[in-house]
Short mmCIF file of N, CA and C and ligand atoms in Angstrom, two decimals:
data_model
loop_
_atom_site.label_atom_id
_atom_site.label_comp_id
_atom_site.label_asym_id
_atom_site.label_seq_id
_atom_site.Cartn_x
_atom_site.Cartn_y
_atom_site.Cartn_z
N TYR P 1377 -3.07 5.69 -19.09
CA TYR P 1377 -3.89 5.99 -17.91
C TYR P 1377 -5.36 6.16 -18.26
N LYS P 1378 -5.71 6.08 -19.49
CA LYS P 1378 -7.00 6.55 -19.97
C LYS P 1378 -8.04 5.46 -19.99
N LEU P 1379 -9.05 5.74 -20.29
CA LEU P 1379 -10.25 6.58 -20.31
C LEU P 1379 -11.43 5.75 -20.71
N ASP P 1380 -12.54 5.81 -20.06
CA ASP P 1380 -13.80 5.45 -20.67
C ASP P 1380 -14.87 6.31 -20.04
N GLU P 1381 -16.12 5.92 -20.17
CA GLU P 1381 -17.19 6.80 -19.66
C GLU P 1381 -17.22 6.83 -18.14
N ASN P 1382 -16.69 5.78 -17.51
CA ASN P 1382 -16.88 5.64 -16.08
C ASN P 1382 -15.81 6.29 -15.22
N TYR P 1383 -14.70 6.59 -15.82
CA TYR P 1383 -13.65 7.22 -15.02
C TYR P 1383 -12.74 8.05 -15.91
N ASP P 1384 -12.04 8.98 -15.28
CA ASP P 1384 -11.09 9.82 -16.02
C ASP P 1384 -9.72 9.18 -16.13
N TYR P 1385 -9.31 8.49 -15.04
CA TYR P 1385 -7.97 7.89 -15.02
C TYR P 1385 -8.03 6.53 -14.37
N LEU P 1386 -7.18 5.63 -14.89
CA LEU P 1386 -7.00 4.33 -14.26
C LEU P 1386 -5.55 4.24 -13.78
N PHE P 1387 -5.38 4.06 -12.48
CA PHE P 1387 -4.03 4.00 -11.91
C PHE P 1387 -3.82 2.62 -11.27
N LYS P 1388 -2.72 1.99 -11.63
CA LYS P 1388 -2.36 0.73 -10.98
C LYS P 1388 -1.48 1.01 -9.75
N LEU P 1389 -1.90 0.46 -8.63
CA LEU P 1389 -1.11 0.54 -7.41
C LEU P 1389 -0.70 -0.87 -6.99
N VAL P 1390 0.43 -0.98 -6.33
CA VAL P 1390 0.81 -2.27 -5.75
C VAL P 1390 0.96 -2.10 -4.23
N VAL P 1391 0.69 -3.17 -3.52
CA VAL P 1391 0.87 -3.18 -2.07
C VAL P 1391 1.96 -4.20 -1.76
N ILE P 1392 3.02 -3.74 -1.07
CA ILE P 1392 4.13 -4.65 -0.76
C ILE P 1392 4.53 -4.52 0.71
N GLY P 1393 5.28 -5.49 1.15
CA GLY P 1393 5.71 -5.55 2.55
C GLY P 1393 5.62 -7.00 3.02
N ASP P 1394 6.19 -7.23 4.20
CA ASP P 1394 6.25 -8.60 4.71
C ASP P 1394 4.88 -9.22 4.88
N SER P 1395 4.86 -10.53 4.89
CA SER P 1395 3.66 -11.28 5.18
C SER P 1395 3.15 -10.94 6.58
N GLY P 1396 1.86 -10.70 6.72
CA GLY P 1396 1.26 -10.48 8.03
C GLY P 1396 1.17 -9.02 8.47
N VAL P 1397 1.70 -8.10 7.68
CA VAL P 1397 1.68 -6.69 8.11
C VAL P 1397 0.31 -6.04 7.93
N GLY P 1398 -0.54 -6.67 7.12
CA GLY P 1398 -1.89 -6.15 6.92
C GLY P 1398 -2.17 -5.62 5.53
N LYS P 1399 -1.43 -6.07 4.54
CA LYS P 1399 -1.63 -5.59 3.17
C LYS P 1399 -3.04 -5.89 2.67
N THR P 1400 -3.42 -7.17 2.80
CA THR P 1400 -4.75 -7.56 2.31
C THR P 1400 -5.85 -6.84 3.10
N SER P 1401 -5.62 -6.66 4.39
CA SER P 1401 -6.61 -5.97 5.23
C SER P 1401 -6.79 -4.51 4.83
N LEU P 1402 -5.68 -3.84 4.50
CA LEU P 1402 -5.77 -2.44 4.06
C LEU P 1402 -6.58 -2.35 2.77
N LEU P 1403 -6.31 -3.31 1.90
CA LEU P 1403 -7.00 -3.34 0.62
C LEU P 1403 -8.49 -3.62 0.78
N SER P 1404 -8.85 -4.57 1.63
CA SER P 1404 -10.28 -4.84 1.76
C SER P 1404 -10.99 -3.73 2.53
N ARG P 1405 -10.25 -3.07 3.43
CA ARG P 1405 -10.84 -1.89 4.09
C ARG P 1405 -11.10 -0.80 3.06
N PHE P 1406 -10.14 -0.55 2.19
CA PHE P 1406 -10.30 0.54 1.22
C PHE P 1406 -11.33 0.21 0.13
N THR P 1407 -11.32 -1.03 -0.36
CA THR P 1407 -12.20 -1.32 -1.50
C THR P 1407 -13.58 -1.82 -1.10
N LYS P 1408 -13.70 -2.44 0.11
CA LYS P 1408 -15.00 -3.01 0.50
C LYS P 1408 -15.48 -2.55 1.86
N ASN P 1409 -14.65 -1.76 2.54
CA ASN P 1409 -14.92 -1.37 3.92
C ASN P 1409 -15.19 -2.59 4.82
N GLU P 1410 -14.34 -3.60 4.63
CA GLU P 1410 -14.44 -4.81 5.43
C GLU P 1410 -13.14 -5.06 6.18
N PHE P 1411 -13.27 -5.73 7.33
CA PHE P 1411 -12.07 -6.16 8.07
C PHE P 1411 -12.32 -7.54 8.65
N SER P 1412 -11.31 -8.40 8.58
CA SER P 1412 -11.45 -9.73 9.16
C SER P 1412 -10.19 -10.07 9.96
N PHE P 1413 -10.39 -10.70 11.11
CA PHE P 1413 -9.24 -11.07 11.93
C PHE P 1413 -8.47 -12.25 11.36
N ASN P 1414 -9.10 -13.00 10.47
CA ASN P 1414 -8.35 -14.11 9.88
C ASN P 1414 -8.25 -14.01 8.37
N SER P 1415 -7.95 -12.78 7.93
CA SER P 1415 -7.84 -12.54 6.48
C SER P 1415 -6.66 -13.31 5.87
N ARG P 1416 -5.78 -13.83 6.74
CA ARG P 1416 -4.62 -14.55 6.20
C ARG P 1416 -5.03 -15.77 5.40
N SER P 1417 -6.16 -16.34 5.79
CA SER P 1417 -6.58 -17.57 5.13
C SER P 1417 -7.28 -17.32 3.79
N THR P 1418 -7.63 -16.05 3.53
CA THR P 1418 -8.33 -15.80 2.27
C THR P 1418 -7.38 -16.00 1.10
N ILE P 1419 -7.93 -16.54 0.05
CA ILE P 1419 -7.15 -16.74 -1.17
C ILE P 1419 -6.91 -15.37 -1.79
N GLY P 1420 -5.68 -15.12 -2.14
CA GLY P 1420 -5.37 -13.81 -2.71
C GLY P 1420 -5.98 -13.63 -4.09
N VAL P 1421 -6.53 -12.47 -4.29
CA VAL P 1421 -7.00 -12.14 -5.63
C VAL P 1421 -5.90 -11.33 -6.31
N GLU P 1422 -5.94 -11.25 -7.60
CA GLU P 1422 -4.90 -10.50 -8.29
C GLU P 1422 -4.94 -9.02 -7.93
N PHE P 1423 -6.14 -8.45 -8.05
CA PHE P 1423 -6.27 -7.05 -7.69
C PHE P 1423 -7.71 -6.74 -7.32
N SER P 1424 -7.89 -5.64 -6.62
CA SER P 1424 -9.22 -5.12 -6.33
C SER P 1424 -9.27 -3.69 -6.86
N THR P 1425 -10.47 -3.21 -7.07
CA THR P 1425 -10.57 -1.85 -7.59
C THR P 1425 -11.54 -1.02 -6.75
N ARG P 1426 -11.29 0.26 -6.76
CA ARG P 1426 -12.27 1.20 -6.22
C ARG P 1426 -12.19 2.47 -7.06
N THR P 1427 -13.35 2.97 -7.39
CA THR P 1427 -13.42 4.21 -8.15
C THR P 1427 -13.79 5.32 -7.20
N ILE P 1428 -13.01 6.38 -7.23
CA ILE P 1428 -13.15 7.42 -6.20
C ILE P 1428 -12.86 8.78 -6.80
N ARG P 1429 -13.55 9.78 -6.28
CA ARG P 1429 -13.32 11.14 -6.77
C ARG P 1429 -12.15 11.78 -6.01
N VAL P 1430 -11.13 12.19 -6.77
CA VAL P 1430 -9.95 12.82 -6.17
C VAL P 1430 -9.63 14.06 -6.99
N GLN P 1431 -9.49 15.17 -6.32
CA GLN P 1431 -9.21 16.44 -7.00
C GLN P 1431 -10.18 16.67 -8.17
N ASN P 1432 -11.44 16.34 -7.90
CA ASN P 1432 -12.49 16.56 -8.89
C ASN P 1432 -12.37 15.71 -10.16
N LYS P 1433 -11.58 14.66 -10.11
CA LYS P 1433 -11.50 13.70 -11.20
C LYS P 1433 -11.98 12.35 -10.68
N ILE P 1434 -12.56 11.55 -11.59
CA ILE P 1434 -12.95 10.20 -11.20
C ILE P 1434 -11.78 9.27 -11.49
N ILE P 1435 -11.22 8.73 -10.44
CA ILE P 1435 -10.05 7.88 -10.59
C ILE P 1435 -10.40 6.45 -10.20
N LYS P 1436 -10.08 5.54 -11.13
CA LYS P 1436 -10.25 4.13 -10.82
C LYS P 1436 -8.91 3.58 -10.37
N ALA P 1437 -8.85 3.16 -9.12
CA ALA P 1437 -7.62 2.58 -8.58
C ALA P 1437 -7.70 1.07 -8.72
N GLN P 1438 -6.72 0.52 -9.42
CA GLN P 1438 -6.63 -0.94 -9.56
C GLN P 1438 -5.45 -1.35 -8.68
N ILE P 1439 -5.78 -2.00 -7.57
CA ILE P 1439 -4.76 -2.21 -6.53
C ILE P 1439 -4.41 -3.68 -6.43
N TRP P 1440 -3.13 -3.97 -6.69
CA TRP P 1440 -2.66 -5.36 -6.73
C TRP P 1440 -2.21 -5.81 -5.36
N ASP P 1441 -2.60 -7.03 -5.04
CA ASP P 1441 -2.25 -7.62 -3.75
C ASP P 1441 -1.47 -8.91 -4.00
N THR P 1442 -0.51 -9.18 -3.14
CA THR P 1442 0.22 -10.44 -3.24
C THR P 1442 -0.65 -11.55 -2.66
N ALA P 1443 -0.45 -12.75 -3.15
CA ALA P 1443 -1.27 -13.87 -2.69
C ALA P 1443 -0.45 -14.81 -1.82
N GLY P 1444 0.42 -14.25 -0.99
CA GLY P 1444 1.23 -15.07 -0.10
C GLY P 1444 2.64 -15.31 -0.63
N GLN P 1445 2.87 -14.97 -1.90
CA GLN P 1445 4.21 -15.23 -2.46
C GLN P 1445 5.27 -14.33 -1.85
N GLU P 1446 4.82 -13.25 -1.14
CA GLU P 1446 5.80 -12.37 -0.48
C GLU P 1446 6.54 -13.10 0.64
N ARG P 1447 5.91 -14.15 1.15
CA ARG P 1447 6.54 -14.96 2.19
C ARG P 1447 7.84 -15.59 1.67
N TYR P 1448 7.87 -15.88 0.38
CA TYR P 1448 9.05 -16.50 -0.23
C TYR P 1448 9.83 -15.49 -1.05
N ARG P 1449 9.47 -14.22 -0.88
CA ARG P 1449 10.10 -13.14 -1.65
C ARG P 1449 10.10 -13.46 -3.13
N ALA P 1450 8.96 -13.94 -3.59
CA ALA P 1450 8.85 -14.36 -4.99
C ALA P 1450 7.84 -13.49 -5.74
N VAL P 1451 7.82 -12.20 -5.41
CA VAL P 1451 6.94 -11.29 -6.11
C VAL P 1451 7.56 -11.01 -7.49
N THR P 1452 6.76 -11.16 -8.52
CA THR P 1452 7.33 -11.17 -9.88
C THR P 1452 7.33 -9.78 -10.52
N HIS P 1453 8.06 -9.71 -11.59
CA HIS P 1453 8.14 -8.49 -12.37
C HIS P 1453 6.75 -8.04 -12.85
N ALA P 1454 5.92 -9.01 -13.21
CA ALA P 1454 4.57 -8.70 -13.72
C ALA P 1454 3.74 -7.96 -12.67
N TYR P 1455 4.00 -8.27 -11.42
CA TYR P 1455 3.27 -7.63 -10.33
C TYR P 1455 3.51 -6.12 -10.33
N TYR P 1456 4.75 -5.73 -10.57
CA TYR P 1456 5.12 -4.32 -10.53
C TYR P 1456 4.85 -3.58 -11.84
N ARG P 1457 4.73 -4.34 -12.92
CA ARG P 1457 4.66 -3.72 -14.25
C ARG P 1457 3.52 -2.71 -14.37
N GLY P 1458 3.86 -1.51 -14.75
CA GLY P 1458 2.85 -0.49 -15.02
C GLY P 1458 2.33 0.22 -13.77
N ALA P 1459 2.87 -0.13 -12.61
CA ALA P 1459 2.38 0.50 -11.38
C ALA P 1459 2.84 1.96 -11.33
N VAL P 1460 1.92 2.83 -10.96
CA VAL P 1460 2.26 4.25 -10.80
C VAL P 1460 2.28 4.66 -9.33
N GLY P 1461 1.89 3.74 -8.47
CA GLY P 1461 1.93 4.02 -7.04
C GLY P 1461 2.16 2.73 -6.25
N ALA P 1462 2.75 2.88 -5.07
CA ALA P 1462 3.00 1.72 -4.23
C ALA P 1462 2.75 2.05 -2.77
N MET P 1463 2.09 1.12 -2.09
CA MET P 1463 1.94 1.20 -0.64
C MET P 1463 2.95 0.22 -0.06
N LEU P 1464 3.92 0.76 0.68
CA LEU P 1464 4.98 -0.05 1.27
C LEU P 1464 4.66 -0.17 2.76
N VAL P 1465 4.28 -1.38 3.17
CA VAL P 1465 3.65 -1.54 4.48
C VAL P 1465 4.55 -2.28 5.47
N TYR P 1466 4.63 -1.75 6.70
CA TYR P 1466 5.20 -2.50 7.82
C TYR P 1466 4.19 -2.49 8.95
N ASP P 1467 4.50 -3.28 9.98
CA ASP P 1467 3.62 -3.41 11.14
C ASP P 1467 4.34 -2.72 12.30
N ILE P 1468 3.71 -1.74 12.94
CA ILE P 1468 4.41 -0.94 13.96
C ILE P 1468 4.88 -1.75 15.18
N LYS P 1469 4.39 -2.96 15.31
CA LYS P 1469 4.84 -3.80 16.44
C LYS P 1469 5.77 -4.92 15.98
N ASN P 1470 6.15 -4.91 14.71
CA ASN P 1470 7.01 -5.96 14.17
C ASN P 1470 8.29 -5.34 13.61
N TYR P 1471 9.34 -5.41 14.41
CA TYR P 1471 10.60 -4.74 14.05
C TYR P 1471 11.16 -5.27 12.74
N GLU P 1472 11.07 -6.58 12.56
CA GLU P 1472 11.61 -7.18 11.35
C GLU P 1472 10.93 -6.64 10.08
N SER P 1473 9.64 -6.41 10.18
CA SER P 1473 8.92 -5.90 9.00
C SER P 1473 9.40 -4.51 8.64
N PHE P 1474 9.90 -3.78 9.63
CA PHE P 1474 10.46 -2.44 9.40
C PHE P 1474 11.86 -2.54 8.79
N VAL P 1475 12.67 -3.42 9.32
CA VAL P 1475 14.03 -3.65 8.79
C VAL P 1475 13.96 -4.09 7.32
N ASN P 1476 12.99 -4.94 7.02
CA ASN P 1476 12.87 -5.48 5.66
C ASN P 1476 12.39 -4.47 4.63
N LEU P 1477 12.00 -3.28 5.07
CA LEU P 1477 11.55 -2.25 4.13
C LEU P 1477 12.63 -1.95 3.09
N GLU P 1478 13.88 -1.96 3.53
CA GLU P 1478 15.01 -1.69 2.62
C GLU P 1478 14.96 -2.61 1.41
N ARG P 1479 14.74 -3.89 1.71
CA ARG P 1479 14.71 -4.89 0.63
C ARG P 1479 13.52 -4.69 -0.29
N TRP P 1480 12.38 -4.40 0.32
CA TRP P 1480 11.19 -4.17 -0.50
C TRP P 1480 11.37 -2.95 -1.41
N LEU P 1481 11.96 -1.94 -0.84
CA LEU P 1481 12.15 -0.71 -1.60
C LEU P 1481 13.12 -0.93 -2.76
N LYS P 1482 14.16 -1.69 -2.48
CA LYS P 1482 15.14 -2.01 -3.51
C LYS P 1482 14.48 -2.78 -4.66
N GLU P 1483 13.70 -3.78 -4.28
CA GLU P 1483 13.01 -4.57 -5.29
C GLU P 1483 12.03 -3.71 -6.09
N LEU P 1484 11.29 -2.87 -5.37
CA LEU P 1484 10.34 -1.98 -6.03
C LEU P 1484 11.05 -1.07 -7.04
N ARG P 1485 12.16 -0.50 -6.62
CA ARG P 1485 12.85 0.46 -7.49
C ARG P 1485 13.51 -0.24 -8.67
N GLN P 1486 13.87 -1.50 -8.50
CA GLN P 1486 14.41 -2.27 -9.63
C GLN P 1486 13.35 -2.52 -10.70
N HIS P 1487 12.12 -2.66 -10.26
CA HIS P 1487 11.07 -3.11 -11.18
C HIS P 1487 10.14 -2.01 -11.65
N SER P 1488 10.26 -0.82 -11.11
CA SER P 1488 9.22 0.16 -11.45
C SER P 1488 9.81 1.44 -12.02
N ASP P 1489 8.91 2.25 -12.49
CA ASP P 1489 9.24 3.55 -13.03
C ASP P 1489 9.90 4.42 -11.96
N PRO P 1490 10.94 5.20 -12.33
CA PRO P 1490 11.63 5.99 -11.30
C PRO P 1490 10.74 7.00 -10.56
N ASP P 1491 9.69 7.50 -11.23
CA ASP P 1491 8.87 8.46 -10.48
C ASP P 1491 7.56 7.88 -9.93
N ILE P 1492 7.60 6.60 -9.63
CA ILE P 1492 6.47 5.97 -8.94
C ILE P 1492 6.26 6.67 -7.59
N VAL P 1493 5.00 6.88 -7.24
CA VAL P 1493 4.67 7.51 -5.95
C VAL P 1493 4.62 6.43 -4.88
N ILE P 1494 5.38 6.62 -3.81
CA ILE P 1494 5.45 5.59 -2.76
C ILE P 1494 4.93 6.16 -1.44
N MET P 1495 4.02 5.41 -0.83
CA MET P 1495 3.51 5.75 0.50
C MET P 1495 3.98 4.69 1.48
N LEU P 1496 4.79 5.11 2.45
CA LEU P 1496 5.19 4.20 3.53
C LEU P 1496 4.06 4.16 4.55
N ILE P 1497 3.63 2.96 4.91
CA ILE P 1497 2.52 2.81 5.84
C ILE P 1497 2.94 1.99 7.05
N GLY P 1498 2.81 2.59 8.22
CA GLY P 1498 2.97 1.86 9.48
C GLY P 1498 1.59 1.41 9.91
N ASN P 1499 1.29 0.15 9.68
CA ASN P 1499 -0.07 -0.35 9.96
C ASN P 1499 -0.17 -0.96 11.36
N LYS P 1500 -1.39 -1.22 11.77
CA LYS P 1500 -1.75 -1.73 13.10
C LYS P 1500 -1.50 -0.69 14.19
N ALA P 1501 -1.74 0.57 13.84
CA ALA P 1501 -1.54 1.67 14.77
C ALA P 1501 -2.45 1.56 15.98
N ASP P 1502 -3.48 0.73 15.89
CA ASP P 1502 -4.35 0.51 17.07
C ASP P 1502 -3.62 -0.25 18.18
N LEU P 1503 -2.56 -0.98 17.85
CA LEU P 1503 -1.86 -1.78 18.86
C LEU P 1503 -0.75 -0.97 19.53
N ARG P 1504 -1.18 0.18 20.08
CA ARG P 1504 -0.22 1.15 20.64
C ARG P 1504 0.66 0.54 21.71
N HIS P 1505 0.05 -0.27 22.57
CA HIS P 1505 0.77 -0.85 23.71
C HIS P 1505 1.87 -1.82 23.27
N LEU P 1506 1.81 -2.29 22.01
CA LEU P 1506 2.82 -3.25 21.52
C LEU P 1506 3.79 -2.59 20.54
N ARG P 1507 3.62 -1.30 20.35
CA ARG P 1507 4.43 -0.58 19.36
C ARG P 1507 5.93 -0.77 19.62
N CYS P 1508 6.71 -1.05 18.57
CA CYS P 1508 8.16 -1.01 18.76
C CYS P 1508 8.84 -0.12 17.73
N ILE P 1509 8.08 0.42 16.77
CA ILE P 1509 8.63 1.41 15.84
C ILE P 1509 7.91 2.73 16.12
N SER P 1510 8.67 3.76 16.49
CA SER P 1510 8.03 5.04 16.81
C SER P 1510 7.63 5.76 15.52
N ILE P 1511 6.74 6.74 15.68
CA ILE P 1511 6.34 7.56 14.53
C ILE P 1511 7.56 8.26 13.93
N GLU P 1512 8.49 8.66 14.81
CA GLU P 1512 9.69 9.37 14.35
C GLU P 1512 10.57 8.46 13.49
N GLU P 1513 10.70 7.20 13.90
CA GLU P 1513 11.48 6.26 13.08
C GLU P 1513 10.82 6.05 11.72
N GLY P 1514 9.51 5.92 11.73
CA GLY P 1514 8.78 5.74 10.48
C GLY P 1514 8.94 6.93 9.56
N SER P 1515 8.71 8.12 10.11
CA SER P 1515 8.77 9.30 9.25
C SER P 1515 10.21 9.61 8.85
N GLY P 1516 11.17 9.24 9.71
CA GLY P 1516 12.58 9.42 9.38
C GLY P 1516 12.98 8.57 8.17
N PHE P 1517 12.52 7.33 8.18
CA PHE P 1517 12.80 6.44 7.04
C PHE P 1517 12.17 7.01 5.77
N ALA P 1518 10.93 7.46 5.90
CA ALA P 1518 10.21 8.01 4.74
C ALA P 1518 10.93 9.23 4.17
N GLU P 1519 11.43 10.07 5.07
CA GLU P 1519 12.13 11.27 4.62
C GLU P 1519 13.41 10.92 3.88
N LYS P 1520 14.14 9.97 4.46
CA LYS P 1520 15.39 9.51 3.86
C LYS P 1520 15.13 8.92 2.46
N GLU P 1521 14.06 8.19 2.33
CA GLU P 1521 13.78 7.50 1.06
C GLU P 1521 12.85 8.30 0.16
N LYS P 1522 12.51 9.51 0.57
CA LYS P 1522 11.65 10.38 -0.23
C LYS P 1522 10.31 9.73 -0.58
N THR P 1523 9.70 9.15 0.43
CA THR P 1523 8.36 8.61 0.26
C THR P 1523 7.41 9.41 1.16
N PHE P 1524 6.13 9.25 0.95
CA PHE P 1524 5.15 9.80 1.87
C PHE P 1524 5.03 8.83 3.06
N PHE P 1525 4.37 9.27 4.11
CA PHE P 1525 4.27 8.43 5.29
C PHE P 1525 2.97 8.63 6.05
N MET P 1526 2.34 7.54 6.45
CA MET P 1526 1.19 7.61 7.34
C MET P 1526 1.15 6.36 8.19
N GLU P 1527 0.65 6.49 9.40
CA GLU P 1527 0.30 5.32 10.19
C GLU P 1527 -1.19 5.07 9.99
N THR P 1528 -1.55 3.80 9.90
CA THR P 1528 -2.94 3.43 9.63
C THR P 1528 -3.38 2.32 10.59
N SER P 1529 -4.68 2.14 10.66
CA SER P 1529 -5.22 0.92 11.25
C SER P 1529 -6.36 0.43 10.36
N ALA P 1530 -6.13 -0.73 9.76
CA ALA P 1530 -7.20 -1.33 8.97
C ALA P 1530 -8.33 -1.77 9.89
N LEU P 1531 -7.96 -2.18 11.10
CA LEU P 1531 -8.95 -2.60 12.09
C LEU P 1531 -9.87 -1.45 12.49
N GLU P 1532 -9.28 -0.34 12.91
CA GLU P 1532 -10.09 0.80 13.38
C GLU P 1532 -10.53 1.71 12.24
N ASP P 1533 -10.13 1.39 11.03
CA ASP P 1533 -10.43 2.23 9.88
C ASP P 1533 -9.87 3.64 10.08
N SER P 1534 -8.61 3.72 10.49
CA SER P 1534 -8.05 5.05 10.61
C SER P 1534 -6.94 5.27 9.58
N ASN P 1535 -7.10 6.35 8.84
CA ASN P 1535 -6.13 6.81 7.83
C ASN P 1535 -6.04 5.95 6.58
N VAL P 1536 -6.84 4.90 6.47
CA VAL P 1536 -6.69 4.00 5.32
C VAL P 1536 -7.10 4.73 4.04
N GLU P 1537 -8.30 5.30 4.05
CA GLU P 1537 -8.75 6.04 2.88
C GLU P 1537 -7.85 7.24 2.62
N ALA P 1538 -7.45 7.90 3.68
CA ALA P 1538 -6.57 9.08 3.54
C ALA P 1538 -5.27 8.70 2.85
N ALA P 1539 -4.70 7.55 3.21
CA ALA P 1539 -3.43 7.13 2.62
C ALA P 1539 -3.58 6.86 1.12
N PHE P 1540 -4.65 6.14 0.76
CA PHE P 1540 -4.86 5.85 -0.67
C PHE P 1540 -5.16 7.14 -1.44
N ILE P 1541 -5.98 8.00 -0.85
CA ILE P 1541 -6.32 9.25 -1.54
C ILE P 1541 -5.09 10.11 -1.75
N GLU P 1542 -4.21 10.15 -0.76
CA GLU P 1542 -2.97 10.92 -0.88
C GLU P 1542 -2.12 10.41 -2.05
N VAL P 1543 -2.00 9.09 -2.15
CA VAL P 1543 -1.21 8.51 -3.24
C VAL P 1543 -1.85 8.82 -4.59
N LEU P 1544 -3.16 8.62 -4.68
CA LEU P 1544 -3.84 8.87 -5.96
C LEU P 1544 -3.74 10.33 -6.36
N SER P 1545 -3.83 11.18 -5.37
CA SER P 1545 -3.76 12.60 -5.66
C SER P 1545 -2.34 13.02 -6.08
N GLN P 1546 -1.34 12.44 -5.46
CA GLN P 1546 0.05 12.72 -5.87
C GLN P 1546 0.32 12.19 -7.28
N ILE P 1547 -0.22 11.03 -7.57
CA ILE P 1547 -0.04 10.48 -8.93
C ILE P 1547 -0.70 11.40 -9.95
N TYR P 1548 -1.91 11.82 -9.62
CA TYR P 1548 -2.63 12.73 -10.52
C TYR P 1548 -1.82 14.00 -10.77
N ASN P 1549 -1.14 14.47 -9.75
CA ASN P 1549 -0.34 15.69 -9.89
C ASN P 1549 0.86 15.52 -10.82
N VAL P 1550 1.35 14.28 -10.98
CA VAL P 1550 2.52 14.10 -11.84
C VAL P 1550 2.20 13.62 -13.26
N VAL P 1551 0.99 13.11 -13.50
CA VAL P 1551 0.68 12.65 -14.87
C VAL P 1551 0.31 13.82 -15.78
P1 GDP Q 1074 -0.86 -9.56 4.78
O1 GDP Q 1074 -0.20 -10.89 4.90
O2 GDP Q 1074 0.14 -8.45 4.74
O3 GDP Q 1074 -1.84 -9.48 3.65
O4 GDP Q 1074 -1.67 -9.33 6.13
P2 GDP Q 1074 -3.24 -9.57 6.43
O5 GDP Q 1074 -4.05 -8.47 5.86
O6 GDP Q 1074 -3.59 -10.95 6.03
O7 GDP Q 1074 -3.27 -9.38 8.02
C1 GDP Q 1074 -2.53 -10.22 8.87
C2 GDP Q 1074 -3.20 -10.25 10.24
O8 GDP Q 1074 -3.13 -8.95 10.83
C3 GDP Q 1074 -4.66 -10.63 10.19
O9 GDP Q 1074 -4.96 -11.41 11.32
C4 GDP Q 1074 -5.39 -9.28 10.29
O10 GDP Q 1074 -6.65 -9.40 10.88
C5 GDP Q 1074 -4.42 -8.48 11.17
N1 GDP Q 1074 -4.48 -7.04 10.91
C6 GDP Q 1074 -4.42 -6.42 9.71
N2 GDP Q 1074 -4.49 -5.08 9.85
C7 GDP Q 1074 -4.60 -4.84 11.18
C8 GDP Q 1074 -4.72 -3.65 11.97
O11 GDP Q 1074 -4.75 -2.51 11.48
N3 GDP Q 1074 -4.80 -3.82 13.33
C9 GDP Q 1074 -4.77 -5.05 13.91
N4 GDP Q 1074 -4.85 -5.11 15.25
N5 GDP Q 1074 -4.67 -6.19 13.20
C10 GDP Q 1074 -4.59 -6.09 11.85
MG1 MG Q 1075 -2.21 -10.81 2.13
#
């Protein structure tokens, strides 16, 4: 997890979930404070970073994003390797993306450290009128699977930073 002059800790996070739920958007909101309606067309980068002060420590978050391979469920072992945190994302108006969480979680647990910190994220919370997964269903799943839970909107910039900070802070508490 260590160390140079610029930060106290380096934590690798992965973002997983179905294609289209907003993984890349959450990442660009958190690392660049940007949002685009057609982010789907952007070429995936391996990871983005943001250095942020959490619990009075300087933490460099190296956050890995899938480059479309999640569409074919072809996320590799290398993607998960060394991750200490995961953002497991569904879209609150896409029932299938919620059902598929089971599979993502199974894959994550197969490939990662048993005490990886997991944040379940119900994204696109701005689309209230189209919601088909309630907050109770989201938090119920999180409770059952012992993950943290937040609803976010990358579009409205709501809870995105809070979700990442919560994960980084929980990771810091266990290292
Ligand atoms: P990914 O495939 O999981 O990486 O999803 P993207 O980040 O590419 O987002 C898929 C689409 O959903 C894009 O058109 C985004 O603009 C849109 N999107 C992402 N986050 C939000 C959000 O919080 N609210 C709304 N309304 N749209 C979003
Ligand atoms: Mg993407």
